[in-house]
Short mmCIF file of C-alpha atoms and ligand atoms in Angstrom, two decimals:
data_model
loop_
_atom_site.label_atom_id
_atom_site.label_comp_id
_atom_site.label_asym_id
_atom_site.label_seq_id
_atom_site.Cartn_x
_atom_site.Cartn_y
_atom_site.Cartn_z
CA MET A 1 -68.31 116.41 109.46
CA ASN A 2 -68.35 113.51 111.66
CA LEU A 3 -69.41 109.93 112.09
CA THR A 4 -73.13 111.49 114.09
CA GLU A 5 -73.65 114.06 111.62
CA LEU A 6 -72.57 111.23 108.64
CA ILE A 7 -74.63 108.54 109.69
CA PRO A 8 -78.55 109.40 108.90
CA ILE A 9 -77.61 112.23 106.20
CA LEU A 10 -76.35 108.53 104.16
CA LYS A 11 -80.00 106.64 105.94
CA GLN A 12 -82.18 109.75 105.01
CA ASN A 13 -80.16 110.42 101.36
CA GLY A 14 -81.32 106.16 100.56
CA ILE A 15 -77.13 105.46 99.74
CA VAL A 16 -76.72 102.31 99.68
CA GLY A 17 -73.59 100.18 97.42
CA ALA A 18 -74.12 101.11 93.91
CA GLY A 19 -73.78 97.43 92.83
CA GLY A 20 -73.73 94.10 93.59
CA ALA A 21 -76.14 93.46 96.39
CA GLY A 22 -76.76 97.42 98.08
CA PHE A 23 -75.51 96.81 101.85
CA PRO A 24 -76.89 99.43 103.04
CA THR A 25 -73.48 102.68 103.44
CA TYR A 26 -73.82 103.74 106.38
CA VAL A 27 -73.18 99.99 108.16
CA LYS A 28 -69.55 100.26 106.76
CA LEU A 29 -68.64 103.40 108.18
CA ASP A 30 -66.55 102.31 110.81
CA LYS A 31 -63.30 103.70 113.70
CA LYS A 32 -61.64 100.29 113.18
CA ALA A 33 -61.06 101.30 109.20
CA ASP A 34 -57.38 102.64 108.93
CA THR A 35 -57.82 102.35 104.92
CA LEU A 36 -60.47 103.36 102.92
CA ILE A 37 -60.30 101.76 98.90
CA LEU A 38 -62.54 103.45 96.46
CA ASN A 39 -63.21 100.61 94.25
CA CYS A 40 -62.20 101.07 90.08
CA ALA A 41 -61.06 98.56 88.99
CA GLU A 42 -64.60 98.36 86.58
CA CYS A 43 -62.53 94.48 85.89
CA GLU A 44 -65.46 92.98 84.08
CA PRO A 45 -64.94 92.77 80.41
CA LEU A 46 -67.53 95.93 78.44
CA LEU A 47 -68.10 97.71 82.07
CA LYS A 48 -67.00 101.48 81.23
CA LEU A 49 -69.05 103.40 84.18
CA HIS A 50 -66.38 104.19 87.04
CA ARG A 51 -63.97 105.39 85.73
CA GLN A 52 -66.11 108.23 82.61
CA VAL A 53 -67.68 109.44 86.99
CA LEU A 54 -64.42 108.99 88.07
CA GLU A 55 -62.85 110.95 85.70
CA LYS A 56 -65.99 113.53 85.58
CA TYR A 57 -66.52 114.04 89.47
CA ALA A 58 -62.87 113.35 90.45
CA TYR A 59 -62.84 116.47 93.01
CA GLU A 60 -66.13 115.43 94.46
CA ILE A 61 -65.52 112.07 94.67
CA VAL A 62 -61.92 112.17 96.01
CA SER A 63 -63.33 114.98 98.97
CA THR A 64 -65.31 113.10 99.84
CA LEU A 65 -63.11 110.06 100.73
CA GLU A 66 -61.12 112.66 102.03
CA MET A 67 -63.89 113.76 104.59
CA ILE A 68 -65.30 109.92 104.98
CA ALA A 69 -61.37 108.86 106.20
CA ASP A 70 -61.92 112.14 108.69
CA ALA A 71 -64.90 111.17 110.42
CA VAL A 72 -63.82 107.43 111.08
CA GLU A 73 -59.73 108.51 111.69
CA ALA A 74 -58.34 106.30 108.85
CA LYS A 75 -54.85 107.47 107.63
CA GLU A 76 -55.04 106.60 104.26
CA VAL A 77 -57.42 106.44 100.93
CA ILE A 78 -56.53 104.59 98.38
CA ILE A 79 -57.04 105.01 95.01
CA GLY A 80 -57.90 101.47 92.83
CA ILE A 81 -57.56 102.38 89.48
CA LYS A 82 -56.22 100.17 86.61
CA PRO A 83 -53.52 101.78 84.29
CA SER A 84 -55.63 101.67 81.16
CA TYR A 85 -58.14 103.90 82.88
CA LYS A 86 -55.81 106.51 81.40
CA LYS A 87 -58.29 109.81 81.36
CA ALA A 88 -59.89 108.53 85.33
CA VAL A 89 -55.72 108.47 86.93
CA ALA A 90 -55.25 111.96 84.88
CA ALA A 91 -58.28 113.04 85.94
CA VAL A 92 -57.37 111.90 90.00
CA GLU A 93 -53.36 113.20 89.77
CA ALA A 94 -55.13 116.25 89.01
CA VAL A 95 -56.78 116.91 92.10
CA LEU A 96 -54.18 114.85 94.70
CA SER A 97 -52.12 118.33 95.78
CA SER A 98 -55.34 120.06 97.15
CA MET A 99 -56.21 116.13 99.60
CA LYS A 100 -54.18 115.47 102.61
CA LYS A 101 -54.54 111.42 102.95
CA THR A 102 -55.28 110.45 99.02
CA LYS A 103 -52.85 108.30 96.78
CA ILE A 104 -53.47 105.80 93.56
CA GLY A 105 -52.87 102.01 93.62
CA LEU A 106 -52.69 101.38 90.37
CA LEU A 107 -54.53 97.74 89.69
CA PRO A 108 -53.56 94.48 87.42
CA GLU A 109 -55.50 94.90 84.41
CA VAL A 110 -56.62 91.30 85.24
CA TYR A 111 -59.68 89.37 86.16
CA PRO A 112 -60.88 89.56 88.63
CA ALA A 113 -59.27 92.53 90.38
CA GLY A 114 -62.66 94.58 91.25
CA ASP A 115 -63.12 91.60 94.04
CA GLU A 116 -62.57 93.27 97.00
CA VAL A 117 -60.87 90.79 98.86
CA ILE A 118 -58.26 90.93 95.91
CA LEU A 119 -58.49 94.84 95.15
CA ILE A 120 -57.07 95.20 98.64
CA TYR A 121 -54.35 92.67 98.25
CA GLU A 122 -53.23 94.07 95.64
CA THR A 123 -53.48 97.94 97.03
CA THR A 124 -52.38 96.87 100.61
CA GLY A 125 -50.48 93.38 100.50
CA ARG A 126 -53.15 92.32 103.19
CA VAL A 127 -54.90 89.21 102.79
CA VAL A 128 -58.32 88.66 103.77
CA PRO A 129 -59.21 85.48 106.07
CA PRO A 130 -61.21 83.40 104.41
CA GLY A 131 -64.66 84.05 105.10
CA ASN A 132 -63.85 87.43 106.23
CA ILE A 133 -64.50 90.94 105.75
CA PRO A 134 -62.69 93.97 104.37
CA ILE A 135 -62.98 95.70 107.87
CA SER A 136 -61.49 92.50 109.78
CA VAL A 137 -57.61 93.16 107.89
CA GLY A 138 -58.37 97.48 108.84
CA VAL A 139 -59.96 98.40 105.41
CA THR A 140 -63.18 99.59 103.93
CA VAL A 141 -63.94 99.78 100.01
CA PHE A 142 -65.91 101.37 98.63
CA ASN A 143 -68.12 101.98 95.47
CA VAL A 144 -67.22 105.27 93.04
CA GLU A 145 -70.96 105.91 92.43
CA THR A 146 -71.53 105.26 96.28
CA ILE A 147 -69.24 107.82 96.94
CA LEU A 148 -70.63 110.57 93.75
CA ASN A 149 -73.93 110.19 95.85
CA ILE A 150 -72.50 110.37 99.02
CA TYR A 151 -70.87 114.04 97.69
CA ASN A 152 -74.52 115.44 96.47
CA ALA A 153 -76.37 114.07 99.28
CA ILE A 154 -74.09 116.10 101.65
CA HIS A 155 -73.69 119.11 98.93
CA LYS A 156 -77.44 118.90 96.99
CA ASP A 157 -79.92 118.40 99.51
CA GLU A 158 -80.14 115.20 96.67
CA PRO A 159 -81.26 111.43 97.20
CA VAL A 160 -80.51 108.66 95.02
CA ILE A 161 -83.09 109.01 92.72
CA SER A 162 -81.24 108.19 88.98
CA LYS A 163 -78.31 104.84 88.11
CA TYR A 164 -75.66 105.53 86.38
CA ILE A 165 -75.03 102.24 83.15
CA THR A 166 -73.33 101.33 80.57
CA VAL A 167 -75.62 99.79 77.73
CA THR A 168 -73.56 97.82 75.34
CA GLY A 169 -73.26 94.37 73.04
CA GLU A 170 -75.98 93.86 70.32
CA VAL A 171 -77.72 97.66 70.74
CA LYS A 172 -76.96 100.16 68.42
CA ASN A 173 -74.55 102.74 70.28
CA PRO A 174 -73.42 101.03 73.28
CA VAL A 175 -73.63 103.84 75.98
CA THR A 176 -73.83 105.07 79.48
CA LEU A 177 -76.69 106.93 81.04
CA LYS A 178 -77.43 108.14 84.11
CA VAL A 179 -81.84 106.96 83.68
CA PRO A 180 -84.00 107.18 87.36
CA LEU A 181 -84.93 104.50 89.57
CA GLY A 182 -87.62 102.33 88.49
CA ILE A 183 -87.76 102.69 84.87
CA THR A 184 -87.55 98.85 83.07
CA MET A 185 -84.48 97.36 81.19
CA GLN A 186 -86.10 97.69 78.42
CA GLU A 187 -86.59 101.24 78.42
CA VAL A 188 -82.75 101.34 78.56
CA VAL A 189 -81.74 99.13 75.88
CA ASP A 190 -84.54 102.22 73.53
CA LEU A 191 -82.13 104.54 74.94
CA ALA A 192 -79.19 102.93 73.32
CA GLY A 193 -81.15 102.86 70.29
CA GLY A 194 -81.97 99.63 70.39
CA ALA A 195 -80.96 96.22 70.06
CA THR A 196 -79.25 94.67 66.91
CA VAL A 197 -80.56 91.50 67.05
CA GLU A 198 -83.33 89.82 66.86
CA GLU A 199 -84.66 88.18 70.47
CA PRO A 200 -81.86 90.28 72.06
CA VAL A 201 -81.42 88.14 75.55
CA LEU A 202 -80.33 91.34 78.62
CA ILE A 203 -78.27 90.66 81.18
CA ASN A 204 -77.83 92.98 84.29
CA GLY A 205 -74.23 92.98 85.18
CA GLY A 206 -70.91 92.34 83.96
CA PRO A 207 -70.54 89.30 81.26
CA MET A 208 -69.12 86.67 84.07
CA THR A 209 -71.53 87.58 87.32
CA GLY A 210 -74.46 88.99 85.43
CA MET A 211 -77.84 87.58 85.19
CA ILE A 212 -80.17 87.13 82.42
CA THR A 213 -83.22 89.60 83.39
CA ASN A 214 -86.83 90.14 82.57
CA PRO A 215 -86.87 92.98 79.85
CA PHE A 216 -89.69 94.77 81.90
CA ASP A 217 -87.74 94.56 85.32
CA PRO A 218 -86.94 97.75 86.71
CA VAL A 219 -83.95 99.83 87.50
CA THR A 220 -82.99 99.84 90.94
CA LYS A 221 -80.22 101.68 92.75
CA THR A 222 -77.76 98.46 91.99
CA THR A 223 -77.87 98.02 87.54
CA ASN A 224 -74.85 98.65 86.60
CA ALA A 225 -74.39 97.47 83.62
CA ILE A 226 -77.22 95.54 80.68
CA LEU A 227 -75.91 93.17 78.23
CA VAL A 228 -77.60 93.13 75.09
CA MET A 229 -76.34 89.15 73.36
CA PRO A 230 -77.42 87.15 71.48
CA LYS A 231 -80.12 83.78 72.12
CA ASP A 232 -77.04 81.99 70.93
CA HIS A 233 -74.52 83.61 72.82
CA TYR A 234 -71.70 81.33 74.11
CA ILE A 235 -72.07 83.58 78.37
CA VAL A 236 -76.40 83.18 77.59
CA SER A 237 -75.40 79.65 76.55
CA LYS A 238 -73.30 78.94 80.29
CA ARG A 239 -76.32 80.86 81.80
CA THR A 240 -79.38 79.29 80.52
CA SER A 241 -77.99 75.57 81.12
CA LYS A 242 -79.74 73.09 83.47
CA ILE A 243 -78.15 71.47 87.00
CA SER A 244 -78.92 68.24 86.32
CA ILE A 245 -77.01 68.83 83.32
CA ASP A 246 -73.87 70.26 83.94
CA ILE A 247 -73.90 67.07 86.93
CA ASN A 248 -74.42 64.38 83.92
CA ARG A 249 -71.46 66.29 82.54
CA ALA A 250 -69.12 66.76 85.07
CA MET A 251 -69.73 62.50 86.33
CA SER A 252 -68.88 61.86 82.45
CA VAL A 253 -65.81 64.24 81.47
CA CYS A 254 -63.93 66.09 84.29
CA CYS A 255 -60.75 64.58 84.38
CA GLN A 256 -59.16 66.19 87.28
CA CYS A 257 -56.52 68.30 85.62
CA ARG A 258 -57.40 70.84 88.15
CA LEU A 259 -56.74 73.73 86.06
CA CYS A 260 -60.40 75.18 87.67
CA THR A 261 -58.05 74.97 90.74
CA ASP A 262 -54.44 76.76 89.79
CA LEU A 263 -56.51 79.25 88.19
CA CYS A 264 -58.09 80.29 91.66
CA SER A 265 -58.35 83.93 92.20
CA ARG A 266 -59.43 83.18 96.16
CA ASN A 267 -57.23 80.01 95.55
CA LEU A 268 -54.37 81.92 94.54
CA LEU A 269 -54.86 84.11 97.66
CA GLY A 270 -54.03 81.01 100.03
CA HIS A 271 -58.12 80.38 100.90
CA PRO A 272 -58.78 76.64 101.15
CA ILE A 273 -61.54 76.45 98.09
CA GLU A 274 -60.51 73.58 95.34
CA PRO A 275 -62.91 73.57 92.53
CA HIS A 276 -61.47 70.03 91.14
CA MET A 277 -61.86 68.52 94.65
CA PHE A 278 -65.24 70.15 94.66
CA MET A 279 -66.26 67.89 91.41
CA ARG A 280 -64.35 64.95 92.10
CA ALA A 281 -66.83 64.49 94.95
CA ALA A 282 -70.16 66.01 93.53
CA SER A 283 -69.35 64.09 90.38
CA SER A 284 -68.83 61.16 92.07
CA GLY A 285 -71.36 61.36 95.07
CA VAL A 286 -67.91 59.52 97.23
CA VAL A 287 -67.05 62.37 99.95
CA ASP A 288 -64.16 60.90 102.00
CA ASP A 289 -63.58 64.67 103.47
CA ILE A 290 -66.14 66.82 103.73
CA LYS A 291 -63.94 69.51 103.57
CA PRO A 292 -63.41 70.33 99.77
CA MET A 293 -67.20 71.20 99.91
CA LEU A 294 -67.92 73.54 103.23
CA ASN A 295 -65.09 75.27 101.81
CA THR A 296 -67.49 76.43 98.63
CA MET A 297 -68.55 79.09 101.31
CA PHE A 298 -65.13 80.52 100.71
CA CYS A 299 -65.75 80.34 96.52
CA SER A 300 -66.74 84.75 95.33
CA ALA A 301 -68.21 82.94 92.39
CA CYS A 302 -66.07 85.15 90.13
CA GLY A 303 -67.03 82.32 87.40
CA LEU A 304 -63.53 82.37 86.30
CA CYS A 305 -62.74 78.12 86.79
CA GLU A 306 -65.75 77.59 84.01
CA LEU A 307 -66.26 81.01 81.42
CA TYR A 308 -62.47 80.62 81.35
CA SER A 309 -60.10 77.43 83.14
CA CYS A 310 -62.50 74.49 82.36
CA PHE A 311 -61.12 73.24 78.74
CA GLN A 312 -63.62 70.98 78.77
CA ASP A 313 -67.00 73.70 79.34
CA LEU A 314 -67.93 71.98 82.26
CA SER A 315 -69.66 74.01 85.09
CA PRO A 316 -67.39 74.56 88.88
CA ARG A 317 -68.90 78.36 89.81
CA THR A 318 -72.68 77.16 88.85
CA LEU A 319 -72.34 74.31 90.64
CA ILE A 320 -70.97 75.69 93.63
CA SER A 321 -73.03 78.27 94.21
CA ALA A 322 -76.60 75.47 94.56
CA TYR A 323 -74.22 73.46 97.04
CA LYS A 324 -73.83 76.56 98.98
CA SER A 325 -77.42 78.32 98.47
CA GLY A 326 -78.04 74.37 100.12
CA LEU A 327 -75.85 74.57 102.79
CA ARG A 328 -76.68 78.48 103.81
CA ALA A 329 -80.52 77.19 103.64
CA LYS A 330 -79.63 74.64 105.75
CA GLY A 331 -77.79 77.11 107.98
CA VAL A 332 -74.24 75.55 107.69
CA PRO A 333 -72.15 77.92 108.98
CA ILE A 334 -68.90 79.26 107.93
CA PRO A 335 -66.38 76.80 108.75
CA LYS A 336 -64.45 79.07 111.60
CA ASP A 337 -60.71 76.72 111.96
CA SER A 338 -59.99 76.67 107.74
CA GLU A 339 -56.97 76.11 106.79
CA PHE A 340 -55.13 79.46 105.28
CA LYS A 341 -51.91 79.20 103.28
CA ALA A 342 -49.97 81.21 102.11
CA VAL A 343 -50.06 83.79 98.72
CA ALA A 344 -49.40 81.03 95.48
CA LYS A 345 -45.53 82.48 94.75
CA ASP A 346 -46.67 82.17 91.02
CA ARG A 347 -49.78 84.46 91.92
CA GLU A 348 -48.76 87.17 88.85
CA PHE A 349 -47.90 83.63 86.25
CA ARG A 350 -52.33 82.44 86.82
CA MET A 351 -54.02 85.61 87.06
CA VAL A 352 -55.99 85.99 83.66
CA PRO A 353 -55.83 89.47 81.40
CA LYS A 354 -59.00 90.77 81.07
CA SER A 355 -57.85 91.13 77.44
CA ARG A 356 -57.60 87.17 76.63
CA LEU A 357 -61.03 86.94 79.23
CA THR A 358 -62.81 89.68 76.77
CA ALA A 359 -60.98 87.39 73.37
CA ARG A 360 -62.21 83.90 75.11
CA LEU A 361 -65.68 84.48 75.89
CA GLY A 362 -66.69 86.45 72.38
CA LEU A 363 -66.88 89.41 73.73
CA SER A 364 -63.94 91.40 71.69
CA LYS A 365 -66.53 92.60 68.59
CA TYR A 366 -67.89 94.34 71.61
CA ASN A 367 -65.48 95.80 73.28
CA PHE A 368 -66.41 99.73 72.40
CA PRO A 369 -66.38 102.59 74.11
CA ALA A 370 -69.88 103.90 75.73
CA PRO A 371 -69.68 107.67 76.17
CA LEU A 372 -71.12 109.12 79.92
CA VAL A 373 -74.26 110.56 78.61
CA GLU A 374 -76.29 112.95 81.51
CA THR A 375 -78.79 114.49 79.96
CA GLU A 376 -82.48 114.53 81.31
CA ILE A 377 -84.82 111.60 80.95
CA PRO A 378 -87.84 111.68 80.83
CA ALA A 379 -89.98 108.85 81.89
CA LYS A 380 -93.81 108.28 81.80
CA LYS A 381 -93.94 106.00 84.57
CA VAL A 382 -91.34 104.07 87.16
CA LYS A 383 -92.36 100.95 89.72
CA ILE A 384 -90.13 101.59 91.96
CA LEU A 385 -89.15 98.53 94.56
CA LEU A 386 -89.52 98.55 98.31
CA SER A 387 -85.87 96.28 98.44
CA GLN A 388 -83.22 97.39 96.16
CA HIS A 389 -80.71 97.22 99.05
CA ILE A 390 -79.75 94.58 102.31
CA GLY A 391 -81.55 95.20 105.20
CA ALA A 392 -85.19 95.26 105.79
CA PRO A 393 -87.58 96.01 102.51
CA ALA A 394 -88.67 100.04 103.16
CA GLU A 395 -92.98 100.69 104.78
CA ALA A 396 -94.02 102.82 101.64
CA LEU A 397 -95.29 106.26 102.76
CA VAL A 398 -97.79 106.45 100.22
CA ALA A 399 -100.54 105.45 99.49
CA PRO A 400 -102.76 105.65 95.36
CA LYS A 401 -104.22 109.16 94.00
CA ASP A 402 -100.58 111.12 95.93
CA LYS A 403 -99.48 113.68 94.69
CA VAL A 404 -95.17 113.33 94.91
CA LYS A 405 -91.85 115.46 93.97
CA LYS A 406 -89.32 113.97 92.27
CA GLY A 407 -86.62 113.18 95.49
CA GLN A 408 -90.41 113.30 97.49
CA LEU A 409 -89.29 110.63 100.14
CA ILE A 410 -91.77 108.25 99.90
CA ALA A 411 -90.91 104.56 101.53
CA GLU A 412 -88.46 104.35 104.70
CA VAL A 413 -87.24 101.87 107.23
CA ALA A 414 -87.76 102.06 111.08
CA GLU A 415 -85.28 103.00 113.04
CA ASP A 416 -84.10 99.84 114.46
CA LYS A 417 -83.89 98.43 111.64
CA LEU A 418 -81.01 97.41 107.95
CA GLY A 419 -81.89 99.33 105.99
CA VAL A 420 -82.08 103.24 104.14
CA SER A 421 -84.94 105.65 103.12
CA ILE A 422 -86.41 105.42 99.44
CA HIS A 423 -87.78 108.42 97.22
CA ALA A 424 -89.40 109.38 93.83
CA SER A 425 -87.37 108.85 90.71
CA ILE A 426 -90.41 110.93 89.06
CA SER A 427 -93.18 113.96 89.84
CA GLY A 428 -96.26 112.54 89.27
CA THR A 429 -99.28 110.31 90.73
CA VAL A 430 -98.95 107.16 92.45
CA VAL A 431 -101.07 104.72 90.96
CA GLU A 432 -100.59 101.56 93.09
CA VAL A 433 -98.79 100.57 96.63
CA ASN A 434 -97.95 96.69 97.69
CA GLU A 435 -95.91 95.45 99.38
CA LYS A 436 -92.97 95.02 97.39
CA TYR A 437 -93.08 98.14 94.91
CA ILE A 438 -94.69 101.83 93.95
CA VAL A 439 -95.95 102.77 90.85
CA ILE A 440 -95.61 106.30 89.72
CA LYS A 441 -97.00 107.57 86.47
CA ALA A 442 -95.56 111.22 85.67
S1 LIG B 1 -60.37 72.56 85.41
FE1 LIG B 1 -62.63 71.73 84.36
S2 LIG B 1 -62.09 69.41 83.59
FE2 LIG B 1 -60.33 70.20 84.87
S3 LIG B 1 -60.59 69.66 87.49
FE3 LIG B 1 -62.04 71.70 86.82
S4 LIG B 1 -63.82 71.55 86.76
FE4 LIG B 1 -63.00 69.23 86.18
S1 LIG B 2 -66.59 80.94 90.52
FE1 LIG B 2 -64.56 79.18 90.39
S2 LIG B 2 -62.91 80.92 90.11
FE2 LIG B 2 -64.23 81.95 91.46
S3 LIG B 2 -63.50 81.53 93.35
FE3 LIG B 2 -65.62 80.42 92.92
S4 LIG B 2 -64.26 78.62 92.46
FE4 LIG B 2 -62.80 80.05 92.29
#
């Protein structure tokens, strides 16, 4: 299949990055790529989705990557995976003999090995320059579930109408489910046997980068995990702290030990982000040198500095993210002439083992299997968002009282705009339509 055939299939079947910001996948198909990498790092504690999907669908996923590699004329496909995901590694090894371009790239058991910039360095030795994207070094990175969605679109004519989600933490039965898009987070928690604590807090995503979510928010194409936590857990208190208090605490107790910088995952690759310098300027109000402030643009928001490194329990990531948003809102461009150092010689000894991070966050007691279960989940009602991807929201093609079938196209994006189509995740009757969502009752 060539790119002219492949791109419309991806767009019409609603395929976006099945995690992160939901970037439309057709835009990533670029002939400048000589290497494709499958991101099966799954580096956040407790998440157990990608390794299980890859184990179950190794042939479908690896053969689809090879097909994409042929379409973009890439020379190599690398499966970026950790040695501890033994069953997934074995499943990939079992299909390699029938592939032409694919090899396995084993990753260190550290966080954040799944950050694209770090994944690329670990598997190819190339460093993406600060402020650039993977294609600048000839690489395109794909999510495991995204590639399975491409396989399903090509071979089964199936659009994206469901999502794999790991549900874990304070739930009766930690599990990884395939659920229809648009059911609520609470319904997914109930499918895992319900919460085991009173007043649980739901986190959409992993403990390092996930955000507290409303239980009645709908599942989207980028929902990877729901973490159920007691309301007094450390990661909940960090997520609910106030910026004004974070700044006051930084002013009082930041001792400039620079541990946040010494362990910063991007700084170790030579990127010019120095959280201790930012904290000095932000807490003192003295900005002799503007660079530490502008260089916040190079922070990946991995959270290591505030959830692992800082022994004073300060919040560099939160303050940096707020500052970075302010710069973006004012239209400040990413610094072009940033100094780019060499990769730290002792990087290997400063990387953070995932097991230590899990223990430090008080999550070891939740680190149990969350087996993949793919039974059909009946939904009574779904609320399907029209903006589940980066780009223009889709425009509804249906109206209240319309009957729709599971998999039917219900919203699309104009041909000249960035975005993908949206489909009904259940059969039923449309009961509400507005510019933000469509509600369907079974
Ligand atoms: S680790 Fe904490 S105390 Fe040390 S420089 Fe960074 S923010 Fe300040
Ligand atoms: S969140 Fe902290 S550790 Fe991570 S890249 Fe940003 S400054 Fe560095």
